[in-house]
Coordinates of C-alpha atoms in Angstrom, one line a residue:
Chain A
M26 CA -0.4 -12.7 -16.5
P27 CA -1.6 -11.4 -13.5
P28 CA -5.5 -11.2 -13.0
A29 CA -6.4 -7.1 -13.8
A30 CA -8.2 -5.8 -11.1
T31 CA -11.3 -6.1 -11.0
H32 CA -12.4 -2.0 -10.5
R33 CA -10.2 -1.3 -14.1
L34 CA -11.8 -1.1 -17.9
N35 CA -10.2 -4.3 -20.1
P36 CA -8.1 -2.6 -22.3
R37 CA -8.3 -5.0 -24.8
W38 CA -12.1 -4.2 -25.5
L39 CA -11.4 -0.2 -24.5
L40 CA -8.6 0.9 -27.1
P41 CA -10.9 -0.6 -30.0
V42 CA -13.8 0.7 -28.9
M43 CA -11.9 4.3 -28.2
L44 CA -10.5 3.7 -31.8
F45 CA -14.0 3.6 -33.2
M46 CA -15.2 6.5 -31.0
L47 CA -12.5 9.3 -32.6
L48 CA -13.1 7.8 -36.1
A49 CA -16.5 8.4 -35.9
L50 CA -16.0 11.6 -34.1
V51 CA -13.9 12.8 -36.8
V52 CA -16.2 11.8 -40.1
L53 CA -18.4 13.4 -37.4
A54 CA -17.1 16.4 -37.4
S55 CA -16.1 16.7 -41.1
G56 CA -20.0 17.0 -41.3
L57 CA -21.3 19.9 -38.3
G58 CA -20.6 23.2 -39.3
F59 CA -22.1 26.4 -41.4
I60 CA -22.4 23.9 -44.5
A61 CA -24.1 20.4 -43.1
V62 CA -21.7 17.7 -44.4
S63 CA -23.5 13.7 -44.4
P64 CA -21.7 11.5 -43.1
G65 CA -22.3 9.3 -46.3
Q66 CA -20.8 12.4 -48.1
V67 CA -17.6 13.0 -46.3
L68 CA -15.9 9.9 -46.6
R69 CA -16.8 10.1 -50.0
V70 CA -14.3 13.1 -50.1
V71 CA -12.3 11.0 -48.4
A72 CA -11.6 8.3 -50.3
A73 CA -11.7 10.3 -53.1
R74 CA -8.5 11.1 -52.4
L75 CA -7.3 7.6 -53.3
P76 CA -5.7 6.1 -56.2
G77 CA -7.9 4.4 -58.3
L78 CA -11.6 6.2 -56.3
G79 CA -11.5 10.1 -57.8
S80 CA -14.4 9.0 -59.9
L81 CA -16.2 8.8 -55.9
A82 CA -15.8 13.0 -55.8
Q83 CA -18.3 13.2 -58.7
G84 CA -21.0 13.9 -58.6
L85 CA -20.9 16.1 -55.3
D86 CA -21.7 19.9 -55.3
Q87 CA -18.4 21.8 -56.1
L88 CA -17.3 23.3 -52.4
L89 CA -18.3 20.1 -50.1
P90 CA -14.3 18.1 -50.8
H91 CA -12.7 21.6 -50.9
V92 CA -14.8 22.4 -47.1
V93 CA -13.8 18.5 -46.2
W94 CA -11.2 18.3 -46.8
E95 CA -9.3 21.9 -47.0
V96 CA -10.9 23.3 -44.4
R97 CA -12.5 21.3 -41.1
L98 CA -10.2 17.5 -41.6
P99 CA -6.6 19.6 -41.4
R100 CA -8.1 21.3 -38.2
I101 CA -10.0 17.5 -36.6
L102 CA -6.9 16.2 -36.9
T103 CA -4.8 18.6 -35.1
A104 CA -7.2 18.7 -32.8
A105 CA -6.9 15.2 -32.0
V106 CA -3.7 14.7 -32.5
V107 CA -2.6 17.5 -29.8
G108 CA -5.6 16.5 -27.2
S109 CA -3.6 13.2 -27.5
G110 CA 0.8 15.1 -27.2
L111 CA -1.2 16.5 -23.8
A112 CA -2.3 13.2 -23.0
M113 CA 1.0 11.3 -23.2
S114 CA 3.1 13.8 -22.4
G115 CA 1.1 14.6 -19.0
V116 CA 1.0 10.6 -17.9
V117 CA 4.9 11.1 -18.7
F118 CA 5.8 13.8 -16.5
Q119 CA 3.0 12.5 -13.3
G120 CA 5.4 9.5 -13.8
I121 CA 8.7 10.7 -14.2
L122 CA 8.4 13.7 -11.1
L123 CA 6.3 11.1 -9.1
N124 CA 3.6 14.0 -8.8
P125 CA -0.1 13.3 -10.3
L126 CA 0.1 17.7 -10.8
A127 CA 3.0 17.8 -13.6
D128 CA 2.0 18.5 -16.8
P129 CA 3.6 21.3 -19.3
Y130 CA 2.6 24.2 -16.9
T131 CA 4.3 23.2 -13.8
L132 CA 7.2 23.0 -15.8
G133 CA 7.2 26.1 -17.6
V134 CA 7.3 24.4 -20.7
S135 CA 3.7 26.6 -21.9
S136 CA 5.3 29.9 -20.3
G137 CA 8.6 29.1 -22.8
A138 CA 6.1 28.8 -25.9
A139 CA 4.3 31.0 -25.0
F140 CA 6.9 33.7 -24.1
G141 CA 8.5 32.8 -27.7
A142 CA 5.1 33.6 -29.7
S143 CA 4.4 36.6 -27.5
L144 CA 7.8 38.5 -28.7
C145 CA 7.4 37.3 -31.9
L146 CA 4.1 38.8 -32.7
I147 CA 5.4 42.3 -30.6
L148 CA 8.7 42.0 -33.2
G149 CA 7.0 41.2 -36.0
L150 CA 9.0 39.1 -37.2
D151 CA 8.3 37.0 -40.1
F152 CA 10.7 34.8 -41.4
W153 CA 9.1 32.5 -41.8
G154 CA 5.4 33.4 -43.0
A155 CA 2.5 32.0 -40.2
Y156 CA 4.9 29.5 -39.4
S157 CA 6.9 31.9 -37.3
V158 CA 5.1 32.0 -34.4
C159 CA 4.2 28.3 -33.9
L160 CA 8.9 28.1 -34.8
M161 CA 9.0 30.8 -31.8
A162 CA 6.9 29.5 -29.4
F163 CA 9.0 26.5 -29.9
L164 CA 12.3 27.3 -29.6
G165 CA 11.1 29.5 -26.0
A166 CA 10.0 26.1 -24.5
V167 CA 12.9 24.4 -25.3
L168 CA 14.9 27.1 -24.2
T169 CA 12.5 27.2 -21.8
L170 CA 13.7 23.3 -20.2
L171 CA 17.4 23.8 -20.3
A172 CA 16.7 27.1 -18.3
V173 CA 14.0 24.5 -16.2
I174 CA 16.7 21.3 -15.9
W175 CA 19.3 22.8 -15.3
L176 CA 18.3 25.4 -12.4
A177 CA 17.1 21.7 -10.9
S178 CA 19.9 19.3 -11.6
Q179 CA 23.1 18.6 -8.8
D180 CA 25.8 16.8 -9.8
G181 CA 24.3 16.0 -12.8
Q182 CA 20.6 14.8 -11.3
V183 CA 17.4 16.4 -11.9
A184 CA 16.3 16.1 -8.3
P185 CA 12.0 15.5 -9.0
G186 CA 10.6 17.9 -6.9
N187 CA 13.8 20.5 -7.6
L188 CA 12.3 20.4 -11.2
I189 CA 8.9 21.0 -10.0
L190 CA 9.9 24.7 -8.3
S191 CA 12.4 25.9 -11.0
G192 CA 9.1 25.3 -12.9
V193 CA 7.4 27.5 -11.6
I194 CA 10.1 29.8 -11.1
V195 CA 11.0 30.3 -14.4
A196 CA 7.0 30.1 -16.0
A197 CA 6.5 33.2 -12.5
I198 CA 9.3 34.8 -14.5
L199 CA 8.0 34.6 -18.2
S200 CA 5.0 35.8 -17.2
A201 CA 6.2 39.0 -16.3
G202 CA 7.6 39.3 -19.5
I203 CA 4.8 37.9 -20.9
G204 CA 2.2 41.4 -19.4
L205 CA 5.6 43.7 -20.1
I206 CA 4.7 43.0 -23.7
K207 CA 1.4 42.3 -23.7
Y208 CA 1.3 46.1 -21.9
L209 CA 4.5 47.5 -24.7
A210 CA 1.6 46.0 -27.6
D211 CA -0.9 48.5 -28.3
E212 CA -2.4 46.9 -31.5
Q213 CA -1.0 43.5 -30.9
V214 CA -2.1 43.4 -27.6
A215 CA -5.5 41.5 -29.5
V216 CA -3.4 39.1 -31.5
I217 CA -1.1 38.2 -28.3
I218 CA -4.1 37.2 -26.1
F219 CA -6.1 35.6 -29.1
W220 CA -2.3 33.9 -29.3
L221 CA -2.5 32.7 -25.2
M222 CA -6.0 31.5 -25.4
G223 CA -5.4 29.4 -27.9
S224 CA -6.9 28.8 -30.4
L225 CA -7.3 25.6 -33.0
V226 CA -8.2 27.5 -36.4
S227 CA -7.9 28.0 -39.8
K228 CA -4.7 24.9 -39.2
G229 CA -4.1 23.3 -42.3
W230 CA -1.2 19.8 -43.8
L231 CA 1.3 21.1 -42.4
D232 CA 0.1 21.7 -39.1
F233 CA -1.1 18.7 -38.8
A234 CA 2.5 16.9 -39.9
L235 CA 4.2 18.8 -37.9
T236 CA 1.9 17.9 -34.7
L237 CA 1.5 14.3 -36.5
G238 CA 5.3 13.3 -36.3
A239 CA 5.8 15.1 -32.8
G240 CA 3.3 12.7 -31.7
L241 CA 4.1 9.8 -33.3
L242 CA 8.0 9.9 -32.2
G243 CA 6.6 10.8 -28.5
L244 CA 4.3 7.9 -29.1
L245 CA 7.5 5.1 -29.7
V246 CA 9.8 7.1 -27.1
F247 CA 7.6 6.1 -24.3
L248 CA 5.7 2.8 -25.7
Y249 CA 10.1 2.0 -25.9
H250 CA 10.1 3.1 -22.3
A251 CA 6.2 2.0 -20.6
R252 CA 7.9 -0.7 -17.8
D253 CA 11.0 2.0 -16.8
L254 CA 8.8 5.0 -16.0
N255 CA 6.5 2.1 -14.9
L256 CA 9.0 1.2 -12.2
L257 CA 9.7 5.3 -12.0
C258 CA 6.9 5.0 -10.1
L259 CA 8.4 3.6 -7.3
G260 CA 11.4 5.8 -6.7
S261 CA 14.7 6.0 -8.3
R262 CA 16.3 4.2 -5.3
A263 CA 14.0 1.5 -6.1
A264 CA 14.4 1.4 -9.8
A265 CA 18.2 1.8 -10.6
S266 CA 18.6 -1.5 -8.1
L267 CA 15.4 -2.8 -10.6
G268 CA 17.4 -2.7 -13.5
V269 CA 17.0 0.7 -15.3
Q270 CA 19.2 3.6 -16.6
T271 CA 17.5 5.9 -14.0
K272 CA 19.6 9.1 -15.0
R273 CA 19.3 8.4 -18.9
V274 CA 15.3 6.5 -18.8
R275 CA 14.9 9.5 -17.2
L276 CA 16.3 12.6 -19.1
T277 CA 14.8 10.3 -22.8
L278 CA 11.1 10.9 -21.1
L279 CA 11.2 14.1 -19.7
I280 CA 13.1 16.2 -23.0
T281 CA 10.6 13.6 -25.2
A282 CA 7.8 14.8 -23.6
S283 CA 9.4 18.1 -22.8
L284 CA 9.7 18.3 -27.1
V285 CA 5.8 16.5 -28.3
S286 CA 3.6 19.3 -25.6
A287 CA 6.3 22.3 -27.2
V288 CA 5.3 21.1 -30.8
C289 CA 1.3 20.8 -29.0
V290 CA 1.8 24.6 -27.8
A291 CA 3.3 25.9 -31.2
V292 CA 0.9 24.7 -33.3
S293 CA -2.8 25.6 -31.2
G294 CA -1.6 28.7 -28.6
I295 CA -2.2 27.3 -25.2
I296 CA -4.4 24.8 -24.4
G297 CA -5.0 23.8 -20.4
F298 CA -6.0 20.7 -18.6
V299 CA -5.7 17.7 -20.4
G300 CA -2.5 16.9 -19.7
L301 CA -3.7 17.4 -16.5
L302 CA -7.4 15.6 -16.6
I303 CA -7.0 12.7 -18.8
P304 CA -4.4 11.2 -17.3
H305 CA -6.1 11.3 -13.6
V306 CA -9.2 10.1 -15.3
M307 CA -7.3 7.0 -17.4
R308 CA -5.4 5.6 -14.3
S309 CA -8.4 5.4 -12.7
L310 CA -10.4 3.4 -15.5
V311 CA -7.5 1.5 -17.0
G312 CA -4.7 1.7 -14.2
P313 CA -1.3 3.0 -14.4
D314 CA 0.3 0.6 -16.3
H315 CA 2.3 2.9 -18.6
R316 CA 1.9 -0.2 -22.2
V317 CA -1.4 0.2 -21.5
L318 CA -2.1 4.4 -19.4
L319 CA -0.1 6.1 -22.6
P320 CA -2.5 4.1 -25.7
A321 CA -5.2 4.9 -24.5
S322 CA -4.8 8.6 -22.1
A323 CA -3.5 9.6 -25.7
L324 CA -6.7 8.8 -27.6
A325 CA -9.2 9.9 -24.7
G326 CA -6.8 13.2 -25.0
A327 CA -7.7 13.6 -28.5
L328 CA -12.0 12.6 -27.8
L329 CA -11.7 15.4 -25.3
L330 CA -10.2 18.1 -28.0
L331 CA -11.8 17.1 -30.9
G332 CA -14.8 17.3 -29.0
A333 CA -15.1 20.2 -26.4
D334 CA -13.0 21.9 -30.5
T335 CA -16.3 20.9 -32.4
L336 CA -18.2 22.1 -30.0
T337 CA -16.9 25.7 -30.3
R338 CA -16.1 25.6 -33.7
A339 CA -20.4 24.2 -35.0
V340 CA -22.4 24.0 -32.0
L341 CA -22.5 27.0 -30.3
P342 CA -22.9 29.9 -31.1
H343 CA -20.1 31.9 -31.3
E344 CA -16.5 30.2 -31.2
V345 CA -15.0 30.0 -28.0
P346 CA -11.2 29.8 -27.3
I347 CA -10.7 26.1 -27.4
G348 CA -7.8 27.1 -24.1
V349 CA -10.8 29.2 -22.0
L350 CA -13.8 25.7 -23.7
T351 CA -11.1 23.1 -22.0
A352 CA -10.2 24.8 -18.3
I353 CA -14.0 25.8 -18.1
I354 CA -14.4 21.9 -18.8
G355 CA -11.5 20.6 -17.5
G356 CA -11.1 23.0 -14.0
P357 CA -14.7 22.1 -11.9
F358 CA -13.8 18.5 -12.9
F359 CA -10.0 18.9 -12.4
C360 CA -11.7 20.7 -8.3
Y361 CA -14.0 17.5 -8.1
V362 CA -11.1 14.5 -8.6
F363 CA -8.6 15.7 -6.6
R364 CA -11.4 17.3 -3.6
R365 CA -12.8 13.3 -3.9
R366 CA -8.8 12.0 -3.8
Q367 CA -8.6 13.4 -0.5
M368 CA -11.8 12.8 0.5
G369 CA -11.2 9.0 -0.2
R370 CA -7.6 9.4 1.1
G371 CA -8.6 10.8 4.9
H372 CA -11.2 7.6 4.8
A373 CA -7.9 5.1 4.2
Chain B
M29 CA 42.5 -18.8 -5.6
P30 CA 39.2 -17.5 -6.1
D31 CA 37.5 -14.6 -5.2
T32 CA 34.8 -15.0 -3.0
A33 CA 34.1 -12.2 -1.0
V34 CA 30.4 -10.5 -2.3
Y35 CA 32.2 -7.4 -1.1
Q36 CA 35.4 -5.9 -1.1
I37 CA 35.3 -2.7 0.1
K38 CA 39.3 -1.3 0.5
D39 CA 39.7 2.7 1.7
L40 CA 35.9 3.6 1.1
S41 CA 34.9 7.9 0.5
F42 CA 32.2 9.7 -0.3
A43 CA 31.0 13.0 0.2
Y44 CA 27.5 15.4 -0.9
G45 CA 30.1 18.4 -1.7
G46 CA 30.9 19.2 2.1
P47 CA 32.8 17.9 3.9
P48 CA 32.6 13.4 3.7
V49 CA 29.9 12.4 4.4
L50 CA 32.4 8.3 4.8
E51 CA 36.1 8.4 5.1
G52 CA 38.3 5.6 4.8
L53 CA 35.9 2.5 5.1
S54 CA 37.2 -0.3 4.0
L55 CA 34.9 -3.7 4.3
E56 CA 34.5 -7.1 3.2
I57 CA 31.2 -8.7 3.0
L58 CA 32.0 -12.4 2.6
P59 CA 29.4 -14.5 1.3
G60 CA 26.4 -17.5 2.9
R61 CA 26.1 -14.8 6.1
F62 CA 23.5 -12.9 7.5
Y63 CA 25.4 -8.6 7.9
G64 CA 23.7 -5.9 10.2
V65 CA 25.1 -2.0 9.7
V66 CA 24.1 0.2 12.7
G67 CA 25.7 3.7 13.7
P68 CA 23.6 7.1 14.8
N69 CA 21.9 8.9 12.8
G70 CA 23.2 10.4 10.6
C71 CA 26.5 8.8 10.6
G72 CA 27.0 7.0 7.2
K73 CA 24.4 3.8 6.3
T74 CA 22.2 5.4 4.0
T75 CA 24.9 6.8 1.4
L76 CA 27.3 3.4 2.0
L77 CA 24.3 1.4 0.4
D78 CA 23.2 3.9 -2.5
L79 CA 27.2 2.8 -3.2
M80 CA 26.8 -0.2 -2.8
V81 CA 24.3 -0.7 -5.5
G82 CA 26.5 2.8 -7.4
Q83 CA 23.2 5.0 -6.8
R84 CA 26.1 7.7 -6.2
Q85 CA 30.1 7.5 -6.9
P86 CA 32.4 7.0 -4.7
L87 CA 34.8 9.8 -4.6
A88 CA 37.8 7.6 -3.1
G89 CA 38.7 4.0 -2.9
A90 CA 37.6 1.1 -4.4
I91 CA 34.3 -1.4 -4.4
S92 CA 34.4 -4.9 -6.0
F93 CA 31.7 -7.1 -6.0
L94 CA 32.0 -10.1 -6.5
G95 CA 34.9 -10.4 -7.6
Q96 CA 34.6 -7.8 -10.2
E97 CA 34.5 -3.6 -10.0
L98 CA 31.2 -3.1 -9.0
A99 CA 30.9 -0.2 -12.1
A100 CA 31.5 -1.8 -14.7
Y101 CA 28.3 -4.0 -14.2
P102 CA 26.1 -3.2 -16.5
R103 CA 22.9 -1.9 -14.3
R104 CA 20.2 -4.8 -15.4
A105 CA 22.7 -7.2 -15.2
L106 CA 24.1 -5.9 -11.7
A107 CA 20.3 -5.5 -10.9
R108 CA 19.7 -9.8 -11.5
S109 CA 22.6 -10.1 -8.9
L110 CA 22.4 -7.9 -5.8
A111 CA 19.2 -6.6 -4.8
L112 CA 17.6 -3.4 -2.7
V113 CA 14.7 -3.2 0.4
P114 CA 15.3 0.8 -0.5
Q115 CA 13.9 3.5 3.5
E116 CA 11.4 5.4 0.6
M117 CA 9.0 4.3 -0.9
P118 CA 6.9 6.0 -2.6
L119 CA 4.1 4.6 -3.7
G120 CA 1.7 6.7 -5.5
F121 CA 0.0 5.5 -7.9
P122 CA -2.3 2.4 -7.9
F123 CA -0.8 -0.7 -8.6
T124 CA -2.0 -3.6 -8.0
V125 CA 0.5 -5.7 -4.7
S126 CA 0.9 -8.4 -6.5
E127 CA 1.7 -5.8 -10.2
T128 CA 4.3 -4.5 -7.8
V129 CA 5.8 -7.7 -7.5
L130 CA 5.9 -8.6 -10.5
M131 CA 8.6 -5.7 -10.6
G132 CA 11.0 -7.2 -9.2
R133 CA 10.6 -10.0 -11.8
H134 CA 12.1 -6.6 -14.5
P135 CA 15.7 -8.1 -14.8
H136 CA 14.7 -11.4 -14.8
I137 CA 12.3 -10.0 -18.6
P138 CA 13.4 -8.5 -21.6
R139 CA 11.6 -5.9 -22.4
F140 CA 9.3 -7.0 -24.9
A141 CA 8.2 -10.5 -23.2
A142 CA 5.4 -11.3 -21.3
P143 CA 6.2 -12.5 -17.4
G144 CA 6.3 -16.2 -17.8
E145 CA 5.5 -19.0 -15.7
A146 CA 8.4 -18.7 -13.2
D147 CA 8.1 -15.7 -13.2
I148 CA 5.2 -16.0 -12.2
E149 CA 5.7 -17.8 -9.2
K150 CA 8.7 -17.1 -7.8
V151 CA 6.1 -13.8 -7.5
E152 CA 3.7 -16.4 -5.7
Q153 CA 6.6 -17.2 -3.3
A154 CA 7.1 -13.8 -2.2
L155 CA 3.6 -12.8 -1.8
A156 CA 3.3 -16.1 0.1
A157 CA 6.4 -15.8 2.8
L158 CA 5.7 -12.4 2.9
E159 CA 2.4 -13.1 4.3
L160 CA 0.2 -10.8 1.4
S161 CA -1.4 -13.6 -0.6
P162 CA -4.6 -12.5 0.5
L163 CA -4.0 -8.9 -0.6
R164 CA -2.5 -9.7 -4.8
H165 CA -5.3 -7.6 -5.7
K166 CA -5.4 -4.4 -3.3
L167 CA -4.0 -0.8 -4.5
V168 CA -0.6 0.1 -2.9
T169 CA -2.2 2.9 -2.8
E170 CA -4.7 2.2 -0.6
L171 CA -2.7 0.2 2.8
S172 CA -1.1 0.7 5.6
G173 CA 2.7 1.6 6.0
G174 CA 3.7 -2.1 7.2
E175 CA 1.8 -3.2 4.9
R176 CA 4.1 -1.1 2.3
Q177 CA 6.5 -1.9 4.2
R178 CA 6.4 -5.9 3.6
V179 CA 5.5 -5.2 0.3
V180 CA 9.0 -3.6 -1.2
L181 CA 10.5 -6.2 1.0
A182 CA 8.2 -8.7 -1.1
R183 CA 9.3 -6.9 -4.7
A184 CA 13.2 -7.4 -3.3
L185 CA 12.0 -11.1 -2.7
A186 CA 10.6 -11.7 -6.0
Q187 CA 14.3 -10.5 -7.2
D188 CA 15.4 -13.2 -7.0
T189 CA 19.3 -12.1 -6.4
P190 CA 22.4 -14.5 -4.4
V191 CA 22.7 -10.9 -2.4
L192 CA 19.9 -8.4 -0.2
L193 CA 20.0 -4.8 1.3
M194 CA 17.9 -3.4 2.8
D195 CA 17.6 -0.4 4.4
E196 CA 15.4 0.1 7.2
P197 CA 13.6 -3.3 6.8
T198 CA 11.7 -3.4 10.0
S199 CA 11.2 1.0 10.6
H200 CA 6.8 0.2 9.4
L201 CA 6.5 -2.5 11.2
D202 CA 4.8 -3.5 14.3
I203 CA 7.9 -6.3 16.4
N204 CA 5.3 -9.2 15.1
H205 CA 5.9 -9.0 11.0
A206 CA 9.3 -7.1 12.3
L207 CA 10.1 -10.8 13.1
A208 CA 8.7 -12.4 11.0
V209 CA 10.2 -10.0 7.7
L210 CA 14.1 -10.8 9.5
R211 CA 13.2 -14.7 9.9
V212 CA 11.9 -14.9 5.7
A213 CA 15.7 -12.9 5.2
E214 CA 17.2 -15.3 7.9
A215 CA 15.8 -18.5 5.9
R216 CA 17.3 -17.2 3.0
V217 CA 21.2 -16.7 4.3
R218 CA 20.7 -20.1 6.0
Q219 CA 19.0 -22.3 3.6
G220 CA 19.3 -20.6 0.9
G221 CA 23.3 -19.9 0.8
R222 CA 22.3 -15.8 0.4
T223 CA 23.8 -12.8 1.4
V224 CA 22.4 -10.0 3.6
L225 CA 22.8 -6.4 5.1
A226 CA 20.2 -4.4 6.4
V227 CA 20.3 -1.3 8.2
M228 CA 18.6 -1.2 11.5
H229 CA 18.6 0.7 13.8
D230 CA 17.4 -2.2 16.8
L231 CA 19.9 -3.0 18.2
N232 CA 18.2 -6.3 19.8
L233 CA 16.5 -7.6 16.4
A234 CA 20.0 -6.8 15.0
A235 CA 21.5 -8.9 17.8
A236 CA 19.2 -12.2 17.3
F237 CA 19.4 -12.1 13.1
C238 CA 23.1 -11.1 12.6
D239 CA 25.7 -13.1 12.2
H240 CA 28.1 -10.0 11.6
L241 CA 27.8 -6.5 12.9
V242 CA 29.2 -2.7 11.5
F243 CA 29.4 -0.3 13.2
I244 CA 29.2 3.3 11.5
K245 CA 30.0 5.5 13.5
Q246 CA 30.2 9.5 12.2
G247 CA 31.5 7.7 8.3
R248 CA 33.8 6.1 9.9
L249 CA 34.4 2.0 10.4
H250 CA 34.0 1.8 14.1
A251 CA 34.3 -1.6 14.4
A252 CA 33.8 -5.7 12.6
G253 CA 33.0 -8.4 12.8
P254 CA 31.2 -11.1 15.1
T255 CA 27.8 -10.3 16.5
A256 CA 29.2 -12.2 19.6
Q257 CA 32.8 -10.2 19.5
V258 CA 31.4 -7.0 18.8
L259 CA 28.1 -6.3 20.2
E260 CA 29.1 -5.1 24.0
S261 CA 28.5 -1.9 26.4
G262 CA 32.2 -0.6 25.2
S263 CA 30.9 -0.7 21.5
L264 CA 27.6 0.7 22.0
Q265 CA 29.3 3.9 24.7
E266 CA 32.0 4.8 22.1
V267 CA 29.4 4.4 19.8
F268 CA 26.4 5.8 20.3
G269 CA 27.3 7.4 23.5
V270 CA 24.9 5.7 26.1
R271 CA 25.3 3.1 28.7
A272 CA 24.1 -0.6 27.8
R273 CA 24.3 -4.3 29.0
V274 CA 24.5 -6.7 26.9
A275 CA 24.0 -10.3 28.1
W276 CA 23.1 -13.5 26.5
D277 CA 19.5 -14.3 27.3
D278 CA 18.3 -17.7 27.3
F279 CA 14.3 -16.7 26.4
A280 CA 15.6 -15.1 23.5
G281 CA 18.2 -17.2 21.9
A282 CA 20.4 -13.9 21.3
R283 CA 22.2 -11.2 23.2
V284 CA 20.0 -8.5 25.0
V285 CA 21.4 -5.2 24.8
V286 CA 20.0 -3.1 27.8
F287 CA 19.9 0.7 27.8
D288 CA 20.3 2.8 31.0
K289 CA 17.8 5.7 30.6
R290 CA 19.8 8.7 31.9
G291 CA 21.6 8.8 28.8
G292 CA 25.5 8.3 28.4
A293 CA 26.9 10.2 31.3
A294 CA 28.5 7.7 33.4

């Protein structure tokens, strides 16, 4: 192994520490809220679900298992997985597009999901119960992605620069469409606006299962291609000359990252800045090697979104939409990071 | 008789959907020589390299590499025989110099394996050859243009292939480093029996280092042959439209080209 640059954190202890912090935060967050539950009680409720350990729940308040297991845990775990998914897809988009500003928004994926959801809400589509919005958002995201790729490709090759431009164009059109829907929506306008602001309120186990499935699939695909992704950072000519199937790898990663972010947006609405901020921060902490950067970003994204969701759910006097909160925290922080980068470049 | 040519290019044509960029170009590249490709801006040199590494597919014609159809090579296998130093080098992510050079070993290391002793040694040799050893822990995002160019070259050296293609490898280098880089490439040809082909703009550097020159004008092969034969004022006038004088220079140890600054009109 080449000696690591001294200013980087060693992933050998960083990743386990972050994983431990995440588990601790999950337990802590499960106890926070209108009804306070101690960490010990949370662990007992969870352990009681295991076969043969049901007796552990005896002696607990009847309400606790319901509050922890049915209400809080699904939302908490969904928040963590959505945070991971957004952060990982941000890492991948930035890597394949050679652009540190790329994320699900730049590519129009989020706008597509928002448009699908708005359409579903105004038309009152109800073919799959509460999950109709989710499904329509997913469809919107995927169709938008296909349109963006089609716009950006010339003779079968997707040019990174074109991709961002196409994403911005398509997103602008979709925003106008969302505006029109809101204008026409009358009474549902509040519902649409609330969805667009992003929320993890009343997420259930099915939401968790959906995002977890997409997140795990993404993690596997991304880690399998992590070294190719490192090489793609050198430009497609260089990567191809080093033996990477640039076209196939880039398309695989693009589609997988879009699927992951589409599922996240479909479940939670628009939650900004996680996919932009986390890759930046983690890259400066652990370096750009995707074999480390991807798992580190996944854990950091989970920590950030779960932390933010717990803040709005249990700490703040009123629940603020999570998307608004992440933008309020993340926006200025990102400005700071970006500004510092510009300054650093000036001195170099 | 075995086919000994590194490249056999026959009637190659290519276009980006408009007028042809390359037309009817045939060329044979023999092993153990240093080739220079020269020609005016936009004459199709970079496109030719793209076709020679399989980055683009020819519109017509055939390219065979080491006796086999180029398109038939699996990417990784090709990368073990053929390295490229591209002109552009987006080193936008903060990898260290040694990490970047180690990426040259990619085609030799199985997907989930760690680099072995031999890989590290090749990286060390490449760093040393290009005087990059002191910079090994620096981030590529913090390097000057010339240093970056040497990192890209070191990566290609670490790839350790019998054939090396370079697209203007000295464009960002001062004369000292330009000479050093070309000497490294030359040593690979002279001692290692490898083949180097470089697109070059500086005709004096081309004259000093290349055994053979390939002149390209408007997508067509204008002349190709030993430097001593094809580098003369006539071909420079025809290809570049400049008045030039070419003469052997004892101090340079090579043919040198001087130009009439008043332009091509005689």
